[in-house]
Amino acid sequence: MGSLKPADGHASETGFFVTQVDWVVNWGRKNSLWPMPLGLSCCGIELMAMIGPKFDIARFGAEAARFSPRQCDLMVVAGTLTWKMAEAARLIYDQMPDPKWVIAMGVCSSSGGMYDSYSVVQGVDMILPVDLYVPGCPPRPDAVIDAILKLQKKIEREKPFQLLLDGDVVGEYDSGTKRFLRAPNHGVPTTGSHEVLPPTKPGRGRS
Amino acid sequence: MSTSSTGGPAAGTTRVQGSGATGARTTRTFEFAPGEVDRDDPLHGELMELNMGPQHPATHGVLRIKVVLDGEHMVEVEPDVGYLHRGKEKTCESLGWRKFFVHTDRLDYLQPLMNNCAYALALEKLAGMQVPERGQTIRVLLMELSRVMAHLIYLGTTSIDLGAVTMFFFTFSERERIYTLLDAYTGHRMNNTYIRIGGVYADVEPAVEREIRAWLDQFPKKIDEFEKMLTGNRIWFDRNRNIGTLTPEMCKAWSLTGPNLRGSGVEWDLRKKQPYSGYEHYDFEIPVGTIGDCYDRYAVRIEEMRQSVRICQQALDRLEKSRGAEFLEQDRRYVLPPKGLVHTSMEELIHQFKIVTDMALPKGEAYHAVESSKGELGFFLASDGTSHPLRCHIRAPGLMNVQAIPAIAEGRLFSDMVSIIGSLDFVMGEVDR
Amino acid sequence: MSTLERVVEALAGISHTVQKPRDGAVAIEIEASVVPQALAALRDRAGFDTNVFVTAIDRYPAEPRFTVCYSFLSTAHNDRVRVQARIPGEKPHIATITHLWPGTAYSERECYDMFGIVFDGHTGLKRLLMPQGYDHHPLRKDFPHQGIEPDRLYREWDQRRRDRSPLRSESEA
Ligand code: SF4
């Protein structure tokens, strides 16, 4: 059994073992995404159509839609998010265990879309970190399936084990621009009290 | 602590028996009056507050319901709406008459074309316009297809909530077929925005007509299949019969219309009573229920789908006879000229410019209502003679349906809530607007 | 007997003016102070058993600013009537009709939410669509479409949430 640390004096930065573990973890993660269908409005109906018989998202391993955020790792924001609903959406996001990804389905959740009005959040990225935006009003189910495939590609490129060795990645929320600079994601949980791993850097997390 | 219900399907008043901490038994009567329940009553069981929603699979959208439970009985029910309030009415005031069409689709997004029609009819009433007969027939066809689509969603989601997951796949495969038909005709699966003031955007191709006819021919068999799975199903029957009973008086007091009113035995259908779009020329029947419980409402909706198929078939017959006729009123004050003419004729270019930039409607007020799948969907328009409305009020049947939840849910078992929400049938896009 | 005759007969003794709206519907205007009596008369004597909607029109900056519109349906006679009453923009208020039609409770709450019109006697008059604690009445003409600080309530909640989160507060402190 090799060392968990990257081999010293090796040509590559990361060792063989770490790469393989990353590959296995990513393989598992990307092929069993459990979506949390945050079906808020019209796009939610297309999301149901995507899960339904014709488009059948089960072909890509993401059909296990769960309405409990504790069981999900992919949040699909399908529909218009209003400021009144934003609190609930953020709570749901916080309750999802890491690693978690977010797809903004439809122009409403991507940018506010056609609702430039007093009650609509102008894009869910004002309150959550978003991985993928799917345009369309509503996007056809094929487009959302494409987004899930792209997300799988994105997950392939992640280095969960490497991040663990290097120390955690914590998101920064810039209240000036009201945007996330980096997603608080993919490694160590940063919010809530559900850490599964001990903090790896002094000064982070509860002592 | 144990509680038991001795109440039948009483109207508005249900009796709940509870055994309190002292062991003495008491019978209390609850009537809908927020804040009436005395929580300090020692004879009462321990009350628990429960929050349902806004993200809950059984609330069909983002409805939130606060429930006070005594054991398993609902003592107080308070719906909290507004989680999808997108400011449509304000949007209408700032966008103007024409551009608001796109927004009407997203009201009740299970039946976009029905909302289009309702808005167009109200605008036409305000403008004093006629619609050519072929345009009306196409509208009727689209409206009835929309009704079937909405009822299919009702069936699918309600049965999934009550445990019949297969029904979801059955109804959605039919819905997919309608989607495909609409895709072929309008170019998009949902949110089509295909109705215009004075008619529809484009004529139906004969090929599409044939496809619709083929689908209509096989659909009644599918309804039989749905019925085979649900109508005599013991679980479905037990979870719907005598649950959420509405009397005709309650319906009128709570402003309920549509299948909810018809389920209570009142023969009230705007398509028959106050016909629009030429519904008086079609031969169809109005199904009514007997006692007005969830099961009756289900039966009414199933029968309405059959009647919709009949209307669609008649509409297709009429379309066949009137092929080639005008489907859009060529009134240059409100209707865009054909694109080809805009490129060649100065006058038509001016018309186009005028309509797109500032289409004013005459001063006055108008209200028009259609029989949507949820009830009376109406638009109340007030114009001050400019291109932007003074007021556009959307009379949403869904809001009234939500409002009636406490009246029929209080005093019942909590598990009945799912049947009640499902059978009242509302869509939050329309409730919150 | 036509609808208008029936309505006028039912409203005997209550001053009203008959309007001629564009859609040809039967519409009357009454004083705001007699709304409950007049509508009760319509319900009991003219058979208008169902309330269709209650809403308001803002005619800012004209005065009286608000017009409260009621629409009723008679299922027995198959006809409709619209009733309007005008109220001033300063502290707008009008009597409730929830005791006549319980189903108007939400419409009146919506009216209060959107226009700030207070319905006297309404039990449980609070905002319907906007969150409780919101400051403005969106459908008033002097309210901008994009809103005024639309995210204020969320940001306040968000701040409380971050204060609660132990990880956040330590790393940000
Ligand atoms: S993007 Fe379009 S379809 Fe999707 S929620 Fe928004 S308005 Fe509805």
PDB file of N, CA and C and ligand atoms in Angstrom, chain A residues 41-44 78-80 105-109 112-115 136-139, chain B residues 86 106 109 190-191, ligand 1:
ATOM      1  N   SER A  41     -41.841  26.572 -10.401  1.00  0.00           N
ATOM      2  CA  SER A  41     -42.967  26.940 -11.261  1.00  0.00           C
ATOM      3  C   SER A  41     -42.886  26.183 -12.583  1.00  0.00           C
ATOM      4  N   CYS A  42     -43.140  26.880 -13.690  1.00  0.00           N
ATOM      5  CA  CYS A  42     -43.333  26.205 -14.975  1.00  0.00           C
ATOM      6  C   CYS A  42     -42.196  25.237 -15.295  1.00  0.00           C
ATOM      7  N   CYS A  43     -40.958  25.642 -15.022  1.00  0.00           N
ATOM      8  CA  CYS A  43     -39.842  24.763 -15.332  1.00  0.00           C
ATOM      9  C   CYS A  43     -39.954  23.453 -14.554  1.00  0.00           C
ATOM     10  N   GLY A  44     -40.583  23.503 -13.392  1.00  0.00           N
ATOM     11  CA  GLY A  44     -40.760  22.287 -12.613  1.00  0.00           C
ATOM     12  C   GLY A  44     -41.551  21.235 -13.369  1.00  0.00           C
ATOM     13  N   ALA A  78     -35.620  24.823 -10.538  1.00  0.00           N
ATOM     14  CA  ALA A  78     -36.433  24.881 -11.744  1.00  0.00           C
ATOM     15  C   ALA A  78     -37.573  25.835 -11.518  1.00  0.00           C
ATOM     16  N   GLY A  79     -37.404  27.061 -11.943  1.00  0.00           N
ATOM     17  CA  GLY A  79     -38.513  27.989 -11.828  1.00  0.00           C
ATOM     18  C   GLY A  79     -38.091  29.327 -11.276  1.00  0.00           C
ATOM     19  N   THR A  80     -39.103  30.159 -11.091  1.00  0.00           N
ATOM     20  CA  THR A  80     -38.856  31.522 -10.637  1.00  0.00           C
ATOM     21  C   THR A  80     -38.652  31.524  -9.137  1.00  0.00           C
ATOM     22  N   MET A 105     -32.074  25.952 -13.743  1.00  0.00           N
ATOM     23  CA  MET A 105     -32.807  25.544 -14.941  1.00  0.00           C
ATOM     24  C   MET A 105     -33.756  26.661 -15.345  1.00  0.00           C
ATOM     25  N   GLY A 106     -33.624  27.111 -16.569  1.00  0.00           N
ATOM     26  CA  GLY A 106     -34.523  28.157 -17.070  1.00  0.00           C
ATOM     27  C   GLY A 106     -33.944  29.537 -16.861  1.00  0.00           C
ATOM     28  N   VAL A 107     -34.426  30.490 -17.652  1.00  0.00           N
ATOM     29  CA  VAL A 107     -33.874  31.840 -17.540  1.00  0.00           C
ATOM     30  C   VAL A 107     -34.257  32.496 -16.224  1.00  0.00           C
ATOM     31  N   CYS A 108     -35.387  32.105 -15.661  1.00  0.00           N
ATOM     32  CA  CYS A 108     -35.794  32.723 -14.401  1.00  0.00           C
ATOM     33  C   CYS A 108     -34.757  32.491 -13.325  1.00  0.00           C
ATOM     34  N   SER A 109     -34.355  31.239 -13.173  1.00  0.00           N
ATOM     35  CA  SER A 109     -33.411  30.978 -12.100  1.00  0.00           C
ATOM     36  C   SER A 109     -32.004  31.388 -12.515  1.00  0.00           C
ATOM     37  N   GLY A 112     -33.258  35.797 -13.557  1.00  0.00           N
ATOM     38  CA  GLY A 112     -34.495  36.531 -13.339  1.00  0.00           C
ATOM     39  C   GLY A 112     -35.383  36.492 -14.567  1.00  0.00           C
ATOM     40  N   GLY A 113     -34.771  36.347 -15.724  1.00  0.00           N
ATOM     41  CA  GLY A 113     -35.529  36.146 -16.952  1.00  0.00           C
ATOM     42  C   GLY A 113     -36.474  37.284 -17.256  1.00  0.00           C
ATOM     43  N   MET A 114     -37.689  36.917 -17.561  1.00  0.00           N
ATOM     44  CA  MET A 114     -38.654  37.934 -17.975  1.00  0.00           C
ATOM     45  C   MET A 114     -39.233  38.697 -16.798  1.00  0.00           C
ATOM     46  N   TYR A 115     -38.909  38.297 -15.595  1.00  0.00           N
ATOM     47  CA  TYR A 115     -39.490  38.960 -14.429  1.00  0.00           C
ATOM     48  C   TYR A 115     -38.490  39.928 -13.829  1.00  0.00           C
ATOM     49  N   GLY A 136     -33.448  28.934 -21.570  1.00  0.00           N
ATOM     50  CA  GLY A 136     -34.697  28.429 -22.151  1.00  0.00           C
ATOM     51  C   GLY A 136     -35.848  28.771 -21.255  1.00  0.00           C
ATOM     52  N   CYS A 137     -37.013  28.886 -21.835  1.00  0.00           N
ATOM     53  CA  CYS A 137     -38.168  29.295 -21.034  1.00  0.00           C
ATOM     54  C   CYS A 137     -39.391  28.523 -21.468  1.00  0.00           C
ATOM     55  N   PRO A 138     -39.590  27.307 -21.040  1.00  0.00           N
ATOM     56  CA  PRO A 138     -38.660  26.496 -20.255  1.00  0.00           C
ATOM     57  C   PRO A 138     -37.658  25.796 -21.161  1.00  0.00           C
ATOM     58  N   PRO A 139     -36.522  25.366 -20.636  1.00  0.00           N
ATOM     59  CA  PRO A 139     -35.604  24.570 -21.434  1.00  0.00           C
ATOM     60  C   PRO A 139     -36.259  23.235 -21.758  1.00  0.00           C
TER      61      PRO A 139
ATOM     62  N   ARG B  86     -44.954  36.797  -8.578  1.00  0.00           N
ATOM     63  CA  ARG B  86     -43.978  37.353  -9.507  1.00  0.00           C
ATOM     64  C   ARG B  86     -44.353  38.748  -9.976  1.00  0.00           C
ATOM     65  N   ARG B 106     -47.564  31.881 -18.300  1.00  0.00           N
ATOM     66  CA  ARG B 106     -46.912  31.398 -17.075  1.00  0.00           C
ATOM     67  C   ARG B 106     -47.815  31.538 -15.863  1.00  0.00           C
ATOM     68  N   TYR B 109     -49.413  27.271 -15.562  1.00  0.00           N
ATOM     69  CA  TYR B 109     -48.509  26.749 -16.590  1.00  0.00           C
ATOM     70  C   TYR B 109     -48.840  25.326 -17.004  1.00  0.00           C
ATOM     71  N   MET B 190     -44.316  23.760 -24.115  1.00  0.00           N
ATOM     72  CA  MET B 190     -45.269  24.473 -23.261  1.00  0.00           C
ATOM     73  C   MET B 190     -44.959  25.966 -23.319  1.00  0.00           C
ATOM     74  N   ASN B 191     -45.796  26.759 -22.664  1.00  0.00           N
ATOM     75  CA  ASN B 191     -45.677  28.222 -22.748  1.00  0.00           C
ATOM     76  C   ASN B 191     -45.626  28.669 -24.202  1.00  0.00           C
TER      77      ASN B 191
HETATM   78  S1  SF4 D   1     -37.786  30.194 -17.235  1.00  0.00           S
HETATM   79 FE1  SF4 D   1     -39.819  30.408 -18.181  1.00  0.00          FE
HETATM   80  S2  SF4 D   1     -40.722  28.388 -17.964  1.00  0.00           S
HETATM   81 FE2  SF4 D   1     -39.038  28.498 -16.515  1.00  0.00          FE
HETATM   82  S3  SF4 D   1     -39.920  29.210 -14.623  1.00  0.00           S
HETATM   83 FE3  SF4 D   1     -39.219  30.998 -15.710  1.00  0.00          FE
HETATM   84  S4  SF4 D   1     -41.018  31.693 -16.830  1.00  0.00           S
HETATM   85 FE4  SF4 D   1     -41.403  29.603 -16.225  1.00  0.00          FE
END
